[in-house]
Tab-separated table of C-alpha atoms in Angstrom:
chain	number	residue	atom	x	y	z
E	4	UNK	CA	23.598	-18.169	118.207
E	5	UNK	CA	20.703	-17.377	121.284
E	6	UNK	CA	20.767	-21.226	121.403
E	7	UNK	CA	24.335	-22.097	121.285
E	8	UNK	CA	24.828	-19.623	123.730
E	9	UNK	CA	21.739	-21.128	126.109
E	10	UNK	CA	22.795	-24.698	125.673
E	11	UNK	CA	26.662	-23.989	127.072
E	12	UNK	CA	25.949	-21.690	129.279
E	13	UNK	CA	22.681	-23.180	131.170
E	14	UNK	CA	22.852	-26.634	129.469
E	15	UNK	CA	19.695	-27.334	128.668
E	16	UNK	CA	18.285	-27.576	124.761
E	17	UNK	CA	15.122	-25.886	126.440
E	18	UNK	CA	14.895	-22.181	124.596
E	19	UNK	CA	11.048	-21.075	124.557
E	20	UNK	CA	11.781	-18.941	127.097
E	21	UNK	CA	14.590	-16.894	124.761
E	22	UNK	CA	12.960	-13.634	123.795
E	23	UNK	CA	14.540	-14.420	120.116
E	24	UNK	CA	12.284	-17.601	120.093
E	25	UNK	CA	9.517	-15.330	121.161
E	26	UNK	CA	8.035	-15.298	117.708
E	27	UNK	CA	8.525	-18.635	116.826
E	28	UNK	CA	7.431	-21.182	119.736
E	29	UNK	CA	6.847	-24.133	117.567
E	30	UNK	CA	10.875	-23.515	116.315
E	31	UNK	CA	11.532	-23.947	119.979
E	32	UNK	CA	9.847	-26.205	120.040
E	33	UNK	CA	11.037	-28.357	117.750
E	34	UNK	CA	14.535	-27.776	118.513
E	35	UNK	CA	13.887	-28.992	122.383
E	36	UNK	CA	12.151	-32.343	120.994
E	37	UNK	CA	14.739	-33.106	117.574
E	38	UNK	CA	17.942	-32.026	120.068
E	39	UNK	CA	19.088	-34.365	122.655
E	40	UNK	CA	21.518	-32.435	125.221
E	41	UNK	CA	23.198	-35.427	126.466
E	42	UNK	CA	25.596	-34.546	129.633
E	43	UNK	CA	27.190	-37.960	130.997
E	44	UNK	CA	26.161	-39.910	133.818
E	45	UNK	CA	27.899	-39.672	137.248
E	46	UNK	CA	28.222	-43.117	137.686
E	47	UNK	CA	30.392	-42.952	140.996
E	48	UNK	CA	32.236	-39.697	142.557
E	49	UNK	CA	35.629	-39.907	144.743
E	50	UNK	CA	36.581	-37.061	146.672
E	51	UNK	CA	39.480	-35.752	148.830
E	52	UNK	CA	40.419	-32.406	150.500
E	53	UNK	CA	41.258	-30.340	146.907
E	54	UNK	CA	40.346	-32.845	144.286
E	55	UNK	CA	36.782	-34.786	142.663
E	56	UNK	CA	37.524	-37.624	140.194
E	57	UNK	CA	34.499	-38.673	138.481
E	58	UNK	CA	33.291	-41.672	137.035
E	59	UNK	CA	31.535	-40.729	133.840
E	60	UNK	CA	28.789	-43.029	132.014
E	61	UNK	CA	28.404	-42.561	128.289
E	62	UNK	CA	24.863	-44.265	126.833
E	63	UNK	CA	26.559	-46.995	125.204
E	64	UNK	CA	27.823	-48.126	128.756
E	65	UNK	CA	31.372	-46.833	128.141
E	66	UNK	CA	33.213	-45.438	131.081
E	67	UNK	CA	35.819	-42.735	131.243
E	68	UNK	CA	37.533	-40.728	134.661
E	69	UNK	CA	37.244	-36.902	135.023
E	70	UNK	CA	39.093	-34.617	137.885
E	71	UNK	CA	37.917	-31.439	139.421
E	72	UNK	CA	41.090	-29.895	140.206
E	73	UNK	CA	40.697	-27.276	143.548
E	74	UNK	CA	43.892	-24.400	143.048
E	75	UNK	CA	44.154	-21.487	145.700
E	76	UNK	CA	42.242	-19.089	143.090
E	77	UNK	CA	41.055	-21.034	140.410
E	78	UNK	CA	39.763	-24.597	139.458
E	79	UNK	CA	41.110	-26.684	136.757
E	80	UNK	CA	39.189	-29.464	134.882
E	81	UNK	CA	41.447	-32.646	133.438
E	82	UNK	CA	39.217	-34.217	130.836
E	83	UNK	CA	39.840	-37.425	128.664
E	84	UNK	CA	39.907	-37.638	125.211
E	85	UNK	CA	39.655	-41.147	124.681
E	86	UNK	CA	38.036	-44.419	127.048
E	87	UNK	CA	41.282	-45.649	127.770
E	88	UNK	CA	44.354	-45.501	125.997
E	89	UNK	CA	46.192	-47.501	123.429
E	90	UNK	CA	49.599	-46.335	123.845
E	91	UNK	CA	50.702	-48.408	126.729
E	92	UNK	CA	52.999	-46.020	128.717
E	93	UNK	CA	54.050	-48.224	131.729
E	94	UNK	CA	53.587	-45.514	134.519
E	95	UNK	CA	50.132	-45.209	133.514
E	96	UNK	CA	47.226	-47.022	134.740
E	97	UNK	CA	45.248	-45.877	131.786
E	98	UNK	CA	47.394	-47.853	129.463
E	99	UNK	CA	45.982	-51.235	131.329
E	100	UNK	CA	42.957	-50.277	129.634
E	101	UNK	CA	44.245	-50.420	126.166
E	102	UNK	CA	41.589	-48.396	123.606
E	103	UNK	CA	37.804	-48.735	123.963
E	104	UNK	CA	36.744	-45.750	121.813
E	105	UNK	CA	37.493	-42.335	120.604
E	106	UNK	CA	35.585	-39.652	122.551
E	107	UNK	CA	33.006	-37.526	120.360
E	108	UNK	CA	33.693	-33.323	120.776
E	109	UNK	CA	30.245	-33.398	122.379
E	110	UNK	CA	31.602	-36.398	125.083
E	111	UNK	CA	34.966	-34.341	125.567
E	112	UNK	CA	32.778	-30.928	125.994
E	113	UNK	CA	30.222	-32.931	128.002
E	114	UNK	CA	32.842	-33.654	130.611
E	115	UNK	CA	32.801	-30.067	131.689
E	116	UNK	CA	29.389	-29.387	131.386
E	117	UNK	CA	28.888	-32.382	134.241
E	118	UNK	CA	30.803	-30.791	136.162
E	119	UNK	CA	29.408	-27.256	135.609
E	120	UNK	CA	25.408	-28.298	135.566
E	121	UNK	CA	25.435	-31.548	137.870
E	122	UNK	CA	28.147	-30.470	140.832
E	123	UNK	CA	27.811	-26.485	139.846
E	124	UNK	CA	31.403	-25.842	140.087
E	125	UNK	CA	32.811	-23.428	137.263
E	126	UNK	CA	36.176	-24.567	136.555
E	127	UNK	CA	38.478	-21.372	134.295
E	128	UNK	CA	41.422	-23.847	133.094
E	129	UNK	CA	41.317	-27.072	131.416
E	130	UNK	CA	43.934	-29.389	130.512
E	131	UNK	CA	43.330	-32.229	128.584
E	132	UNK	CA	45.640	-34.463	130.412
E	133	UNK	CA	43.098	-37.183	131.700
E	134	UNK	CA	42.756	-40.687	129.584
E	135	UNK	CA	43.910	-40.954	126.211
E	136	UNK	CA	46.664	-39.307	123.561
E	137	UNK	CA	44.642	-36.652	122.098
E	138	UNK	CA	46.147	-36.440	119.113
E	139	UNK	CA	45.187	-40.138	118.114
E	140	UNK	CA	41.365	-38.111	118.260
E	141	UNK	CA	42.317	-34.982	116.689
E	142	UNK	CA	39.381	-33.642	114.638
E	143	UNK	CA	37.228	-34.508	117.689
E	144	UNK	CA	39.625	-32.644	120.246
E	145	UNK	CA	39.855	-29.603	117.921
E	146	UNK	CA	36.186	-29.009	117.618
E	147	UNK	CA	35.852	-29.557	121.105
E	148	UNK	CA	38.452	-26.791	122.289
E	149	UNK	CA	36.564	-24.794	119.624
E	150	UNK	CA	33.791	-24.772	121.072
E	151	UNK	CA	34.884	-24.581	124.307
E	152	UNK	CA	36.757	-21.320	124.210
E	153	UNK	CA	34.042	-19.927	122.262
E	154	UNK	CA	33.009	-16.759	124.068
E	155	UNK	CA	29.129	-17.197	122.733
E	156	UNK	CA	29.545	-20.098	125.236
E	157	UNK	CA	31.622	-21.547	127.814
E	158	UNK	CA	34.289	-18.571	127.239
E	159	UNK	CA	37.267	-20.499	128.525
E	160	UNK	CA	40.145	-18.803	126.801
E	161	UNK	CA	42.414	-20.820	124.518
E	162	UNK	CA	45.639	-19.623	126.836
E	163	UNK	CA	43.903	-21.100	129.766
E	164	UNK	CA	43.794	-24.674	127.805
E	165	UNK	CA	46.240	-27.242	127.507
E	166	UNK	CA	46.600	-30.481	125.294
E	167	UNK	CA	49.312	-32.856	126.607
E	168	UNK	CA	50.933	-35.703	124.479
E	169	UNK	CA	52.867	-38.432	124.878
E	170	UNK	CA	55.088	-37.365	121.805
E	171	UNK	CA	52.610	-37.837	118.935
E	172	UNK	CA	54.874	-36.128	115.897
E	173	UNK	CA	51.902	-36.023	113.141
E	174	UNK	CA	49.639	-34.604	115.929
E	175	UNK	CA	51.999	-31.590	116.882
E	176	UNK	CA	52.754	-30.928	113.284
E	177	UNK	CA	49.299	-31.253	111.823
E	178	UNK	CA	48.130	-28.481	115.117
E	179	UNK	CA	51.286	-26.367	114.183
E	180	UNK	CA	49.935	-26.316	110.624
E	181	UNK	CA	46.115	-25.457	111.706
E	182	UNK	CA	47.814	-22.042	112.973
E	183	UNK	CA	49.973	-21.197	110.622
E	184	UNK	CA	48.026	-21.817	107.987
E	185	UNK	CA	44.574	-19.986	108.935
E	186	UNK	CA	42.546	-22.918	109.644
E	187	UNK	CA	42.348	-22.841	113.283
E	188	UNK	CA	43.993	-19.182	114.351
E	189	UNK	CA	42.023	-19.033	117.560
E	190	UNK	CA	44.442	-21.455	118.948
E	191	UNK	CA	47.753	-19.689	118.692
E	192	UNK	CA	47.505	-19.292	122.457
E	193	UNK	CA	46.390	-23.314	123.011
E	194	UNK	CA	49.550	-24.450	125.638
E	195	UNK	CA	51.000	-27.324	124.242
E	196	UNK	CA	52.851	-29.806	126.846
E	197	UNK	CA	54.875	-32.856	125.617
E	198	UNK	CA	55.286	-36.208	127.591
E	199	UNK	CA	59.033	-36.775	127.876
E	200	UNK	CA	59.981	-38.642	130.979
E	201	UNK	CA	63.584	-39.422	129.312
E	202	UNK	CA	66.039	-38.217	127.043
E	203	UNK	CA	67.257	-41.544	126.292
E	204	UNK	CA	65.912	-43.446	122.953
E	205	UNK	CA	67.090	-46.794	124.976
E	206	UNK	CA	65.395	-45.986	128.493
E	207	UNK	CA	61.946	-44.177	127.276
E	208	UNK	CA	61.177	-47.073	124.629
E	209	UNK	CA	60.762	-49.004	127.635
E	210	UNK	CA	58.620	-46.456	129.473
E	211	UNK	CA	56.940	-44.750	126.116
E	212	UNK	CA	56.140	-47.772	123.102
E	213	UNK	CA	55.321	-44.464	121.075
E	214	UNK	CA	58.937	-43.492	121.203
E	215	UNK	CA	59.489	-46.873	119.234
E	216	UNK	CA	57.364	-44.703	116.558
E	217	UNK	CA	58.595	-41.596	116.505
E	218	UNK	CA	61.863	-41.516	118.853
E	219	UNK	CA	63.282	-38.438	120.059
E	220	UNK	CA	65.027	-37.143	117.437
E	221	UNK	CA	61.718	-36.663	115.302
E	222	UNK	CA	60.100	-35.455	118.428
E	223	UNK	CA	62.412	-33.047	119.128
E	224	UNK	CA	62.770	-31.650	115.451
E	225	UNK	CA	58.577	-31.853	115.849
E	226	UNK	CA	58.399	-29.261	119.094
E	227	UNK	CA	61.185	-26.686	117.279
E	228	UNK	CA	59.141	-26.262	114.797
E	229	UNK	CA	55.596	-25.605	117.048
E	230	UNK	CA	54.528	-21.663	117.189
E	231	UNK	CA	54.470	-19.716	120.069
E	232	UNK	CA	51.974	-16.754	120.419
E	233	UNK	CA	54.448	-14.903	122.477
E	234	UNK	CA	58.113	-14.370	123.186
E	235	UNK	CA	57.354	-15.508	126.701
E	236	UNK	CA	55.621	-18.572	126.300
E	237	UNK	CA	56.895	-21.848	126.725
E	238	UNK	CA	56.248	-25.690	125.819
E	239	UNK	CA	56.018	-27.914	128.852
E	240	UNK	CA	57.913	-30.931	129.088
E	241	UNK	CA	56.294	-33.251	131.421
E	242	UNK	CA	58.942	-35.031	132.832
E	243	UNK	CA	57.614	-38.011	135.609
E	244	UNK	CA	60.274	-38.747	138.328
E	245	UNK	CA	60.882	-42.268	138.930
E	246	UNK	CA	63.649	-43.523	141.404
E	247	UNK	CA	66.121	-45.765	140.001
E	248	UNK	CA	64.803	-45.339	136.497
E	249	UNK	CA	65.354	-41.285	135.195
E	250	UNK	CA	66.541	-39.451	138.235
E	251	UNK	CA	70.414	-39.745	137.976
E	252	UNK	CA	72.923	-36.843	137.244
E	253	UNK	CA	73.261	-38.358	133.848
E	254	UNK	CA	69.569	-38.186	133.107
E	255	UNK	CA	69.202	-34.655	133.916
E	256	UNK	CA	72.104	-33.761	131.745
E	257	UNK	CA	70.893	-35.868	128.472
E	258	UNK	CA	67.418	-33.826	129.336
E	259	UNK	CA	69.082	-30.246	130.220
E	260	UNK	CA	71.303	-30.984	126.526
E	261	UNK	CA	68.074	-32.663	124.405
E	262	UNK	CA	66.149	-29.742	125.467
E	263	UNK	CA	68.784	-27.302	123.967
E	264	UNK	CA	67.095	-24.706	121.255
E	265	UNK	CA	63.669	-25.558	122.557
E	266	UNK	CA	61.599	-22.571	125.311
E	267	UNK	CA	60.762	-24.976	127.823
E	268	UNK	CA	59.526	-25.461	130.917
E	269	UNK	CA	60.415	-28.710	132.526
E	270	UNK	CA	57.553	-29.996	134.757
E	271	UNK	CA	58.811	-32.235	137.238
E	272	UNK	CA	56.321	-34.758	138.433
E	273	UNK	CA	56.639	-37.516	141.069
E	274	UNK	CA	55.676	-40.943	140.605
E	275	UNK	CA	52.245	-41.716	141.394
E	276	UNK	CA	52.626	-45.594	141.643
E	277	UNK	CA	49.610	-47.239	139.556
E	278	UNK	CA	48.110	-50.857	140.814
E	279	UNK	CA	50.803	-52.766	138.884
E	280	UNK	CA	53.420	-52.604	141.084
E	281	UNK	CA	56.119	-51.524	138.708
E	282	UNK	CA	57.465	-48.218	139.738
E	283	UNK	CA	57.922	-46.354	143.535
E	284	UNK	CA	57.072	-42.862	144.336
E	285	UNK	CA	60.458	-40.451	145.298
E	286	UNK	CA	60.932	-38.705	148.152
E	287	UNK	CA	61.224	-35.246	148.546
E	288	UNK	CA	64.689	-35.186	148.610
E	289	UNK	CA	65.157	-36.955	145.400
E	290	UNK	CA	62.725	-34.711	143.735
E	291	UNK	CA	64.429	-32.072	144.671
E	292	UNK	CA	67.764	-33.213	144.062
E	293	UNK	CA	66.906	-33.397	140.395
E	294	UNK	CA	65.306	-29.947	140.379
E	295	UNK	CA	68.287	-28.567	141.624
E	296	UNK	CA	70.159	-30.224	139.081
E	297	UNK	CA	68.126	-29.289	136.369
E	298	UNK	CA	68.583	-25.899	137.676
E	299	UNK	CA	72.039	-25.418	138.087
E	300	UNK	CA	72.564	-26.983	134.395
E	301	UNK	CA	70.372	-23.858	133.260
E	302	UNK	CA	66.868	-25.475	132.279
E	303	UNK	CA	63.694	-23.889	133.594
E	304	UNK	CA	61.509	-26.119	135.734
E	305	UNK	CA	58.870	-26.376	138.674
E	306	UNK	CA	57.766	-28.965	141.014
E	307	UNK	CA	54.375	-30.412	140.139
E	308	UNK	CA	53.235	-31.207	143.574
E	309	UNK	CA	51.302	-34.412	143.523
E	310	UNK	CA	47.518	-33.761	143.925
E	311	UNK	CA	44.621	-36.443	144.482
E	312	UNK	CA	46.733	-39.562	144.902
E	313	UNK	CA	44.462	-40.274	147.984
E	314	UNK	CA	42.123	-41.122	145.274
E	315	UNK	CA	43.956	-41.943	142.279
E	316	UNK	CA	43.171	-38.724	140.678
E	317	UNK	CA	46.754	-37.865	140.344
E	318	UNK	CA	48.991	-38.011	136.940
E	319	UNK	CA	49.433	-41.695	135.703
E	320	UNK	CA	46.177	-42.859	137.821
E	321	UNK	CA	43.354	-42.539	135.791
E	322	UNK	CA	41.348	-45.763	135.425
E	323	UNK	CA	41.196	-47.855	138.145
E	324	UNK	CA	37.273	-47.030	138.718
E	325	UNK	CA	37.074	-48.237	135.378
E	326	UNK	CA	38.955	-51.660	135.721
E	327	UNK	CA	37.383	-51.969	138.609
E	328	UNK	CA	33.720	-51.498	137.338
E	329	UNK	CA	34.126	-53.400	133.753
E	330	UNK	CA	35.729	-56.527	136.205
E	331	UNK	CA	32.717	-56.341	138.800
């Protein structure tokens, strides 16, 4: 435990200077030379007024996007569970990448340690939103949160985590068993937020191929069923505005009606237009034309002010440094 604690907290596999190791120097030894404490490479850092987005190097030469994001009291890291993607959502640049690898727990944890040890920013949320479905990685993901809300260690609490998919039905239920069941009761409080972005089997096939997989109905039937710690929590639905595509009347009442029987919290997020040309950004108006709507039909929701586009750090922009590297 002294060296689980000393490797998360000052990352470093150094420990002859713990006073438990005090009796046992060639242990420490040992440990430093047989245990390789391998925190990715900044290859390449992009920065605007409230947001980093790193370019992470993994030995092998893989390459996967991180973002530092800067709130009014907190920080928030968005790690990636995967290099790249293959679930080919068309508002999302990572899906251009299709699938290079899974992420190891250590390359998911490593992600914050980067940012902790090489920048020296402490972030106290952590969403893993960034490239990738996470539940297409799940043992990995679930040993990472593990370890990352362990309070030997990092001590980022489960409630202040969230794992976002794009409507991956064995994923939910297999986490939704892990709590019930005993195996993983530490994350009871993990948030949970589901990619929706339509409420139409027809429409989000086109934007979603996983929907061709497990459409809505399953889906739906798959987030009734997740726990909730409290009375008060909520799953997010992550619900990306796109003019012309899901922002009519008639969308917002197939979502407000789909959504019926489930404690939600619609996030609505604007378009962040990738580098393939398919889809605009809203304006304000029709952003908040749909809010309203949402809100007058009785469904919960918030505007998810879009943060880092300057940089494509925002949601649905992750890995154009990473095109653009693996094609130079």
């Amino acid at each position: 435990m002294p060296f689980f604690r000393s490797l998360y907290r000052r990352g470093t596999s150094g420990c002859s200077d713990l006073k438990e190791f005090s009796l046992n120097t060639a242990l420490a030894r040992k440990i430093q030379q047989d245990f390789c404490c391998r925190i990715p490479f900044i290859k390449d850092i992009r920065q605007d007024e409230s947001n980093i987005k790193l370019l992470l190097q993994f030995p092998d030469g893989v390459m996967i996007e991180t973002v530092v994001l800067f709130m009014n009291r907190y920080s928030t890291i968005c790690v990636s569970t995967q290099a790249g993607c293959a679930r080919g959502c068309t508002f999302c640049e990572t899906g251009r990448l299709g699938l290079m690898r899974n992420l190891t727990a250590g390359e998911i944890v490593g992600q914050l340690l980067s940012v902790r040890f090489y920048l020296g920013i402490k972030v106290s949320n952590l969403v893993l939103m960034g490239m990738g479905e996470p539940f297409d990685n799940f043992e990995n993901v679930i040993m990472a949160i593990e370890i990352i809300s362990d309070q030997r260690g990092i001590n980022i609490p489960v409630s202040s985590i969230t794992v976002s998919t794009a409507g991956h039905v064995p994923g939910i239920r297999k986490l939704a068993s892990h709590i019930r069941s005993g195996i993983s009761p530490d994350l009871k409080r993990l948030c949970l937020a589901v990619s929706l972005h339509s409420a139409d089997n027809d429409n989000r096939g086109v934007m979603m191929p996983i929907n061709r997989i497990w459409p809505l109905e399953e889906l739906k039937q798959a987030i009734k069923e997740f726990p909730l710690a409290r009375q008060r929590d909520r799953i997010f639905i992550e619900y990306t505005l796109i003019p012309g595509v899901n922002d009519s009347p008639e969308d917002a009442r197939q979502l407000v009606t789909y959504l019926k029987g489930i404690q939600s919290c619609v996030n609505i997020i604007p378009c962040n237009p990738g580098n393939n040309g398919l889809y605009r950004r809203p304006s304000r108006e029709q952003v908040e034309k749909f809010f309203n709507l949402l809100q007058h039909m009785g469904q919960y929701c918030r505007i998810r002010d879009t943060k880092g586009d300057t940089i494509q750090a925002a949601c649905g922009q992750l890995g154009g440094l990473v095109l653009k590297k693996r094609s130079g």
